[in-house]
Coordinates of C-alpha atoms in Angstrom, one line a residue:
Q1 CA 97.3 16.1 -106.8
V2 CA 95.8 16.4 -109.9
Q3 CA 92.1 17.5 -110.9
L4 CA 90.9 16.3 -114.2
V5 CA 87.5 17.6 -115.8
E6 CA 86.3 15.8 -118.7
S7 CA 84.3 17.0 -121.5
G8 CA 82.0 15.9 -124.7
G9 CA 79.9 13.5 -123.7
G10 CA 76.6 13.7 -125.3
L11 CA 73.7 11.8 -127.3
V12 CA 74.1 10.6 -130.7
Q13 CA 73.1 7.7 -132.6
A14 CA 74.7 4.7 -133.3
G15 CA 77.6 5.0 -136.1
G16 CA 78.2 8.4 -134.8
S17 CA 80.9 10.2 -133.4
L18 CA 82.2 11.9 -130.3
R19 CA 85.2 13.1 -129.1
L20 CA 85.9 13.4 -125.5
S21 CA 88.4 15.6 -123.4
C22 CA 89.7 15.9 -120.2
A23 CA 91.8 18.6 -119.1
A24 CA 94.2 18.5 -116.0
S25 CA 95.7 20.9 -113.5
G26 CA 99.1 21.0 -112.8
R27 CA 102.6 21.3 -114.0
T28 CA 103.7 17.7 -114.7
F29 CA 101.2 16.2 -117.1
S30 CA 103.5 14.8 -119.3
S31 CA 104.7 12.8 -116.1
Y32 CA 101.3 10.6 -116.3
T33 CA 99.8 8.1 -118.1
M34 CA 96.5 8.8 -118.5
G35 CA 93.6 6.3 -119.4
W36 CA 90.0 6.7 -120.0
F37 CA 88.1 4.1 -117.9
R38 CA 84.2 3.4 -118.6
R39 CA 80.7 2.1 -116.2
T40 CA 77.6 0.8 -117.1
P41 CA 74.7 0.2 -114.3
G42 CA 75.5 -3.3 -112.7
K43 CA 78.9 -3.7 -114.8
E44 CA 82.1 -2.9 -113.2
R45 CA 84.5 -0.5 -114.4
E46 CA 85.9 -1.5 -117.7
F47 CA 89.3 -0.2 -119.3
V48 CA 88.8 1.4 -122.5
F49 CA 92.0 3.4 -123.6
A50 CA 95.5 5.0 -122.1
I51 CA 98.5 6.4 -123.2
S52 CA 101.9 7.3 -121.5
G53 CA 103.4 10.0 -120.6
S54 CA 105.3 11.2 -123.6
G55 CA 102.0 10.1 -126.1
G56 CA 104.2 7.5 -127.7
T57 CA 102.8 4.3 -126.6
T58 CA 98.8 3.7 -126.1
Y59 CA 97.2 0.8 -124.8
Y60 CA 94.0 -0.2 -125.6
A61 CA 90.6 -2.5 -125.0
D62 CA 89.5 -4.9 -127.7
S63 CA 86.1 -3.6 -127.8
V64 CA 87.1 -0.3 -128.4
K65 CA 89.9 -1.6 -131.5
G66 CA 89.7 0.4 -134.9
R67 CA 87.0 2.6 -133.2
F68 CA 88.3 4.8 -130.7
T69 CA 92.1 6.6 -130.8
I70 CA 93.8 8.3 -127.6
S71 CA 95.8 11.5 -128.3
R72 CA 97.3 13.9 -125.7
D73 CA 98.7 17.5 -125.8
N74 CA 101.1 17.5 -123.4
A75 CA 101.0 21.7 -123.7
K76 CA 98.0 21.8 -123.0
N77 CA 97.4 19.7 -120.4
T78 CA 94.6 17.4 -122.2
V79 CA 94.1 14.0 -123.2
Y80 CA 91.5 13.0 -126.3
L81 CA 89.6 9.8 -126.7
Q82 CA 87.9 10.0 -130.2
M83 CA 85.3 7.5 -130.7
N84 CA 84.0 6.3 -133.6
S85 CA 81.4 3.8 -135.2
L86 CA 79.5 3.9 -131.6
K87 CA 77.5 0.8 -130.7
P88 CA 74.8 1.0 -128.3
E89 CA 77.0 -1.3 -126.1
D90 CA 79.2 2.1 -125.4
T91 CA 77.2 4.0 -123.6
A92 CA 78.3 4.6 -120.2
I93 CA 80.0 7.3 -118.0
Y94 CA 83.2 7.6 -119.6
Y95 CA 86.1 8.6 -116.6
C96 CA 89.5 10.4 -117.4
A97 CA 92.2 8.9 -114.8
A98 CA 95.8 9.8 -114.1
K99 CA 98.6 7.6 -112.4
Y100 CA 102.5 7.5 -112.3
G101 CA 104.0 4.4 -113.2
S102 CA 103.3 1.4 -115.1
N103 CA 100.4 -0.9 -115.7
P104 CA 97.8 1.3 -117.6
Y105 CA 95.4 -1.2 -116.7
R106 CA 94.6 0.0 -113.2
S107 CA 95.5 1.5 -109.7
Y108 CA 95.2 5.2 -111.1
D109 CA 96.0 8.2 -108.5
Y110 CA 93.5 10.7 -110.2
W111 CA 89.7 10.1 -111.7
G112 CA 87.6 12.9 -113.2
Q113 CA 83.6 13.4 -112.6
G114 CA 82.6 11.5 -115.4
T115 CA 81.0 12.3 -118.7
Q116 CA 77.4 10.6 -119.7
V117 CA 78.1 9.0 -123.7
T118 CA 74.4 7.5 -124.8
V119 CA 74.6 6.1 -128.5
S120 CA 70.7 5.2 -129.7
S121 CA 70.3 2.6 -131.8

């Protein structure tokens, strides 16, 4: 069992930056692919970014290319999402997720409670 706790959300003006963190419990953090997803009211949950267990491979959605980056610190059991050049359409609840295995875009086993990101225009 893995517990995930996100932090770092908030209100920011368009063009600004935020860094989300996701702290995970457990001793096998480096075995998990970690992902970030987001959801806005009336829309399905959207894949944003993912990173392999070693941190050597990342996967991203076209909508955040060049603006967001993902990283992880396996010694701290933490994954980060650095969000730059934020746009109002990035407003959403952001969720951290963990999984074993391939396909970083879906079928995650564990989810955090989410953190709200609001970008004002």
